[in-house]
Each structure stands twice: as C-alpha cells, then as structure tokens.
Short mmCIF file of C-alpha atoms in Angstrom, two decimals:
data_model
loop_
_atom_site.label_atom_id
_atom_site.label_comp_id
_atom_site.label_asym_id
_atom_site.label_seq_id
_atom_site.Cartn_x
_atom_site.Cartn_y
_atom_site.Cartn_z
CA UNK W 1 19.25 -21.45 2.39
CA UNK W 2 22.54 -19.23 2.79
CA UNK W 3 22.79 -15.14 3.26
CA UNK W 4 23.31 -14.32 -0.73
CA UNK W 5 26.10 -11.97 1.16
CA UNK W 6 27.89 -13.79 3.84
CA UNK W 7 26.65 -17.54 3.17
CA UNK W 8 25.11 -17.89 7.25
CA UNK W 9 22.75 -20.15 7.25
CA UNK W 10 19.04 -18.75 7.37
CA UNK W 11 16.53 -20.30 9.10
CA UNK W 12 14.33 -19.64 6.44
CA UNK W 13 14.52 -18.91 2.05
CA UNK W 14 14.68 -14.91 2.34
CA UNK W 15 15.21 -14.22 5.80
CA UNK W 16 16.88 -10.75 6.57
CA UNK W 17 20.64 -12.42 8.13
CA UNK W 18 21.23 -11.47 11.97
CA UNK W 19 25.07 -12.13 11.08
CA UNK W 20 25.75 -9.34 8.19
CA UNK W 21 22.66 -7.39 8.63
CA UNK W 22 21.80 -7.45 4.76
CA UNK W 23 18.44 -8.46 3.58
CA UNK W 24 18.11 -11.33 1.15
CA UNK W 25 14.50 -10.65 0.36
CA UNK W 26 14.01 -7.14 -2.28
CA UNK W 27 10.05 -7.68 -2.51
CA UNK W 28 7.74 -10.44 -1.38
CA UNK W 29 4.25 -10.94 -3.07
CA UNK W 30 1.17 -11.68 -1.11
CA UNK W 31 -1.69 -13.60 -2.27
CA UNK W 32 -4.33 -13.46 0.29
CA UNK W 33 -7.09 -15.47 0.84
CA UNK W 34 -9.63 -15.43 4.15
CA UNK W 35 -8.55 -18.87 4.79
CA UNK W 36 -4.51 -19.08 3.43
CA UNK W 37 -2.19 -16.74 2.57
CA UNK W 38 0.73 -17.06 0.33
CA UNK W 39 3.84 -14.78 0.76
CA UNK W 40 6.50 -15.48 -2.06
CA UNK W 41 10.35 -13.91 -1.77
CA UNK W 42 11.84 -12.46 -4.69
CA UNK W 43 15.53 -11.24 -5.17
CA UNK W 44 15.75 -9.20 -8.47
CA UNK W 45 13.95 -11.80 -11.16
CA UNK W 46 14.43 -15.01 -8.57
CA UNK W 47 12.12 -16.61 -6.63
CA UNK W 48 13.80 -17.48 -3.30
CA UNK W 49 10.72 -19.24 -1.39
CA UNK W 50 7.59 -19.64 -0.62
CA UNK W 51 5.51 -19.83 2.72
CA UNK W 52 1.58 -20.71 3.27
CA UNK W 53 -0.33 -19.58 6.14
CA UNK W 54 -3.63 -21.49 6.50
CA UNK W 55 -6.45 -20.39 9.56
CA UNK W 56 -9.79 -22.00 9.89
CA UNK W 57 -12.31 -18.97 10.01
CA UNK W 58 -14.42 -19.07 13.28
CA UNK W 59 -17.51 -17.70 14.05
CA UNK W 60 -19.26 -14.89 16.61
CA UNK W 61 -17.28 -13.79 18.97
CA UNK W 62 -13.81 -16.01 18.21
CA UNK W 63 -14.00 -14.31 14.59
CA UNK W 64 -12.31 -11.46 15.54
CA UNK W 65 -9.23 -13.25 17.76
CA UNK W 66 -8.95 -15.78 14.83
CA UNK W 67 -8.87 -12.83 11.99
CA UNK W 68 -6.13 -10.86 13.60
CA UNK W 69 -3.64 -14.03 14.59
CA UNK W 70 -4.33 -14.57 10.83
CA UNK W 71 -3.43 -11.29 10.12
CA UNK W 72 -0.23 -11.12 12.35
CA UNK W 73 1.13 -13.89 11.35
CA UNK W 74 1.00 -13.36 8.17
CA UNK W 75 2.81 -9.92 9.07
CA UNK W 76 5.42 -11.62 11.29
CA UNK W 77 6.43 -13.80 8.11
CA UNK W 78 7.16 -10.43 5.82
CA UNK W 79 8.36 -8.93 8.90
CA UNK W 80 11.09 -11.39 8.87
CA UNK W 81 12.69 -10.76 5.50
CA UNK W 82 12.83 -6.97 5.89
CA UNK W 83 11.83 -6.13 2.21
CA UNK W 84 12.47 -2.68 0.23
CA UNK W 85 8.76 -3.25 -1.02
CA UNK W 86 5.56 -5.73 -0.61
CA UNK W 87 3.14 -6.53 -3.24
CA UNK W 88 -0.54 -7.36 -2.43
CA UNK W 89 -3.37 -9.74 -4.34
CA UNK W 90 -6.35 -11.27 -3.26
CA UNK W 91 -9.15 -10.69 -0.06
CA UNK W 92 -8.99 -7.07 0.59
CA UNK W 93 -10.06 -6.91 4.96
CA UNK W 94 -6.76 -9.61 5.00
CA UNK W 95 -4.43 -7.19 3.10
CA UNK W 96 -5.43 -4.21 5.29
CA UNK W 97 -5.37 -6.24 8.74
CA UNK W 98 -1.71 -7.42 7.38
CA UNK W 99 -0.99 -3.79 6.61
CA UNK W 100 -1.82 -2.46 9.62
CA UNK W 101 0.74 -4.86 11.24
CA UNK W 102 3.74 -3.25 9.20
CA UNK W 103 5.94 -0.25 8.42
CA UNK W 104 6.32 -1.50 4.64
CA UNK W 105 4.76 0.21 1.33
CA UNK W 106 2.74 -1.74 -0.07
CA UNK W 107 1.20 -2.14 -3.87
CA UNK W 108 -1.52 -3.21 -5.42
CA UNK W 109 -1.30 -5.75 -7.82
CA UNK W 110 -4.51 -6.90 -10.16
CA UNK W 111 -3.15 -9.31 -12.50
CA UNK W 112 -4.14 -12.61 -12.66
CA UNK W 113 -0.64 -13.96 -12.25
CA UNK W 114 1.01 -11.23 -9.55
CA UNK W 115 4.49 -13.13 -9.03
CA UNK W 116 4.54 -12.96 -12.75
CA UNK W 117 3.98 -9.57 -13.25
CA UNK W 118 6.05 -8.46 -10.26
CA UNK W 119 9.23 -10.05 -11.63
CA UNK W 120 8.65 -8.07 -15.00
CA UNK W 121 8.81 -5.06 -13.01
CA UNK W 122 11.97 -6.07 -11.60
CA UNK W 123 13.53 -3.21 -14.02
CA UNK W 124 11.91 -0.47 -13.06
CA UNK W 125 13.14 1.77 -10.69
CA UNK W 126 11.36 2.39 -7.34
CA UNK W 127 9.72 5.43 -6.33
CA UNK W 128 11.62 7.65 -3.73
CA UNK W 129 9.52 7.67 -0.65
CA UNK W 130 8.81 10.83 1.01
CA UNK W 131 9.06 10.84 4.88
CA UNK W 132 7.39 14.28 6.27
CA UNK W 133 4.95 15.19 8.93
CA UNK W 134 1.27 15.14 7.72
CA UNK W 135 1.64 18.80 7.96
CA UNK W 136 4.53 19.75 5.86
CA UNK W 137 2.65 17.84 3.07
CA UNK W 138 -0.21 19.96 3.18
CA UNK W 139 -0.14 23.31 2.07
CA UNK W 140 -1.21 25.80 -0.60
CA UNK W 141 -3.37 29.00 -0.95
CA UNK W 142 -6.33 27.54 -0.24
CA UNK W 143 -6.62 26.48 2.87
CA UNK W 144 -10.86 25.34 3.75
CA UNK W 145 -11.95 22.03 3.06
CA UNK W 146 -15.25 20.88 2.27
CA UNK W 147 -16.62 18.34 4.33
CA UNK W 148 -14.89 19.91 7.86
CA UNK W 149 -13.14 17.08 9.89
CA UNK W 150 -14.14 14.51 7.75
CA UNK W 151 -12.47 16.32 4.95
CA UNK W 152 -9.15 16.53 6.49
CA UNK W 153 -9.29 12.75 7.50
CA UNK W 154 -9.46 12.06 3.64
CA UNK W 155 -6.61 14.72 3.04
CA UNK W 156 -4.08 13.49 5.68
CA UNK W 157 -4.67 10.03 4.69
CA UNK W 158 -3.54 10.67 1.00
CA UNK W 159 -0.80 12.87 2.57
CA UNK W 160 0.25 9.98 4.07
CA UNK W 161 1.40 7.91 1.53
CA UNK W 162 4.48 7.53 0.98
CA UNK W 163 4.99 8.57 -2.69
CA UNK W 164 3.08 11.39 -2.21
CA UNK W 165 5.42 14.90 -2.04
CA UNK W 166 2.42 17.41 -1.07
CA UNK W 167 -1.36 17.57 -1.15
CA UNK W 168 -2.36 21.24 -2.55
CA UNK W 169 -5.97 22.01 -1.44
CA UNK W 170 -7.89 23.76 -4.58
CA UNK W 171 -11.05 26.16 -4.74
CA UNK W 172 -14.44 25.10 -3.65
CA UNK W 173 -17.24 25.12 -6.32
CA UNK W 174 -20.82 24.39 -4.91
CA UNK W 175 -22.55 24.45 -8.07
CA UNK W 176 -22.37 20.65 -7.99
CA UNK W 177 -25.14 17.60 -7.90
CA UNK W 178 -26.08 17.11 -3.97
CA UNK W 179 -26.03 13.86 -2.65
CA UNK W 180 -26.75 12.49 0.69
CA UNK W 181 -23.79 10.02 0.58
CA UNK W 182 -21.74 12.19 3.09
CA UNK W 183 -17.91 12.88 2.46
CA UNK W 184 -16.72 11.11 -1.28
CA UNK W 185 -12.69 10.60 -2.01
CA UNK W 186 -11.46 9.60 -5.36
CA UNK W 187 -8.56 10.02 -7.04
CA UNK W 188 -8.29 10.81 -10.76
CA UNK W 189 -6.07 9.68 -13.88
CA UNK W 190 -2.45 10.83 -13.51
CA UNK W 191 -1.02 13.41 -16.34
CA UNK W 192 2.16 13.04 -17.97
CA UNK W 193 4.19 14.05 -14.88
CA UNK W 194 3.19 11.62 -12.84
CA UNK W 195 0.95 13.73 -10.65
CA UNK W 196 -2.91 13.24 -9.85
CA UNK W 197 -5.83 14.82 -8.18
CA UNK W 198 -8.05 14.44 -5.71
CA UNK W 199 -11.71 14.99 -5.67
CA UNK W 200 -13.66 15.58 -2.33
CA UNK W 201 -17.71 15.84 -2.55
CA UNK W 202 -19.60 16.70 0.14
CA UNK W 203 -23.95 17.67 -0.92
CA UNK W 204 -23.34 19.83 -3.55
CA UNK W 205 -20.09 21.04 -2.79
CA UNK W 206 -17.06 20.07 -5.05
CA UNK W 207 -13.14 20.28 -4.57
CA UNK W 208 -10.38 19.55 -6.91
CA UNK W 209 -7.21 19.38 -4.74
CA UNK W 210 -3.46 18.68 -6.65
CA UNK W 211 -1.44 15.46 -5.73
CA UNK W 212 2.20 16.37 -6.20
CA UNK W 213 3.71 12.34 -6.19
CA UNK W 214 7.41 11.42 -6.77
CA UNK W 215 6.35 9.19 -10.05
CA UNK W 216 8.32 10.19 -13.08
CA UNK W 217 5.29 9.75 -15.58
CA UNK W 218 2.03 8.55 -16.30
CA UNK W 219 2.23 4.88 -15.52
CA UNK W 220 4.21 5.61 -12.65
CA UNK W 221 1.68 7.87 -11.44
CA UNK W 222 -1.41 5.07 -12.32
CA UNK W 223 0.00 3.03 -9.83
CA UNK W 224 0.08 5.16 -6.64
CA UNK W 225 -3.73 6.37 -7.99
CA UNK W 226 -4.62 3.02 -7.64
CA UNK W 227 -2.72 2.54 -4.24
CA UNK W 228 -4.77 5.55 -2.79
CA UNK W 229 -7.96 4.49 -3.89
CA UNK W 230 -7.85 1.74 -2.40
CA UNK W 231 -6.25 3.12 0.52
CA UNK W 232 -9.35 5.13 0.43
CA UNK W 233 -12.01 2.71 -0.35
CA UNK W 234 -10.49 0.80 2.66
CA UNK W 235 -11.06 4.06 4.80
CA UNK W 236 -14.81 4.11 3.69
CA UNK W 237 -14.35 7.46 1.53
CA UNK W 238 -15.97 5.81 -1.78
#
C-alpha cells in the first residue's frame, strides 16, 4: 500500500508514513478474543486492512508472560498507524491489557457487527478531548467524599477521561440502604446536554457528583457513560 498523501510505500495497509509524517489510518477497530485479535484500519468509510494476532494461552506461571506479549503486540500493531481514535469489541482483560499499552482514546463498541457500525459513524464529529491535570478537573463547593481514598480513586479516574471537562463533587446524603459491598461507582443516563452523573455508595452513605463532558447531546453523552463504566467496572468500582 502507498501513503494516501505522498504515495511512499508502507510497509503495511494503514501505517502512519515516516516520509510525510501524515497518518493514513483515522480509526482502527479491535475485535478481541483471548486467543486472536483482529485490528481493522479505516480511513473515513474505507477499509484499508486488516491484521490477526493469534497466541496460544498457557498455563500457571507462563500465563501471565504469554497474556501481556499478547497484549503488546496487539498494541504495537495500533501503535503503528497512529490513529485519531480506536474502537474496542470482544474479551474485556485483552482490551484493558491493550489499553494500558497506549496513549489512544478508546470506545466501546457493542454491536454485533463493530466495523459496520463504526463506518456509519464516520459522519459524526469527534469529541474534543480535554487535556488537564486530575486536579483542575475537580472542583466545586463541595469538597468531602464519601468513601475517603477509595472515593477519590473513583473520582480521578472519571476525571481522567478524556471527554470529561470537570467532575463537580455534590452533597452527601446518608439516609441511604447500607451495604457491605465497600466503595460502588456508576454512572447515570446523560441529559440533553450531554452531561452525566456519578453516583458513589459507600454503607449507607450516598453521593450524586455532576459530570461536565464535551458531548453536544444525549447520544453523545451515552457513549462516554458507557466508556466510564466500563472504565470503572474494569477498576473494580461495580
């Protein structure tokens, strides 16, 4: 395949070219299974490539070697292209280990056909991304959190996506259900703006805290809830 912008010759469909330094590659779709992994390149509606990674899951004490060359490799691949975004289906411990190799945003996607449904996207313009210390995102009147440390873990990791503007910590009410679950995270609907909410439970104690996200509207807004819960989910807060 040529550079779409100087015609070099890439090593690979998608690559990011070394001669013009353009990219090639918009967003790539992951499919991940525990034993193959399928990273596809897209460029507006067209599919440039496609690239397997296969590993042979071991057992005991080679598991864990095995899992992360899995992993990295799979990162090296997206790596590569230098994509704006990165959309992710399939095994969820592969899509975080991958994740935790890169600097990219990545997205959720459900649908039974994710290349598909990526491409219909295509028109859609992308969320700004918002690059501030943890601490400039977190502010308001209100500043004690239920559930001490633990608490702020859950805060500064939904401050620290990147389509999230600022995390505004609301009252505490402890006229709530107790539970001996420890700490709880989840993220509610979105409203018309685009903006959502985050709901920390701790015993009996309750708190509602404001998600201001750059999403124009509602669907927008659906999205990066369902990014952070499962950002969350992967942290062990639900």
């Amino acid at each position: 395949m040529e550079c779409r912008h100087c015609a070099s010759p890439l090593e690979k469909p998608g690559d990011f070219c070394l001669v013009c330094r353009e990219e090639n590659t918009e967003r790539i779709v992951l499919e991940a299974g525990r034993e193959r992994a399928t990273i596809t390149m897209l460029a507006e509606e067209t599919v440039l490539g496609e690239t397997t990674i296969t590993t042979v899951p071991e057992t005991g004490e080679e598991e864990t070697v095995e899992f992360r060359n899995f992993a990295e490799l799979i990162g090296d691949e997206i790596r590569r292209k230098r994509p704006e975004e990165v959309y992710a289906a399939g095994d969820r411990p592969v899509i975080r280990a991958v994740r935790n190799t890169l600097h990219h945003t990545f997205y959720r996607v459900d649908d039974a056909n994710p290349v598909e449904a990526v491409i219909e996207r295509n028109g859609e313009r992308a969320l700004d991304v918002v690059n501030l210390p943890l601490e400039e995102k977190i502010g308001g009147s209100h500043t004690t959190l239920i559930g001490g440390r633990t608490g702020m873990r859950a805060i500064q990791t939904v401050a620290g996506h990147p389509h999230v503007k600022k995390v505004i910590p609301g009252p505490i009410d402890a006229g709530g259900k107790g539970s001996q679950s420890g700490l709880r995270a989840k993220v509610t609907r979105a409203d018309d703006g685009g903006n959502i909410r985050l709901l920390l439970r701790d015993g009996s104690s309750v708190q509602e805290n404001r998600i201001v996200t750059t999403a124009r509207d509602r669907e927008m807004g659906e999205r990066v809830r369902d990014d952070l819960n499962d950002v969350l989910d992967e942290e062990e807060f639900q």
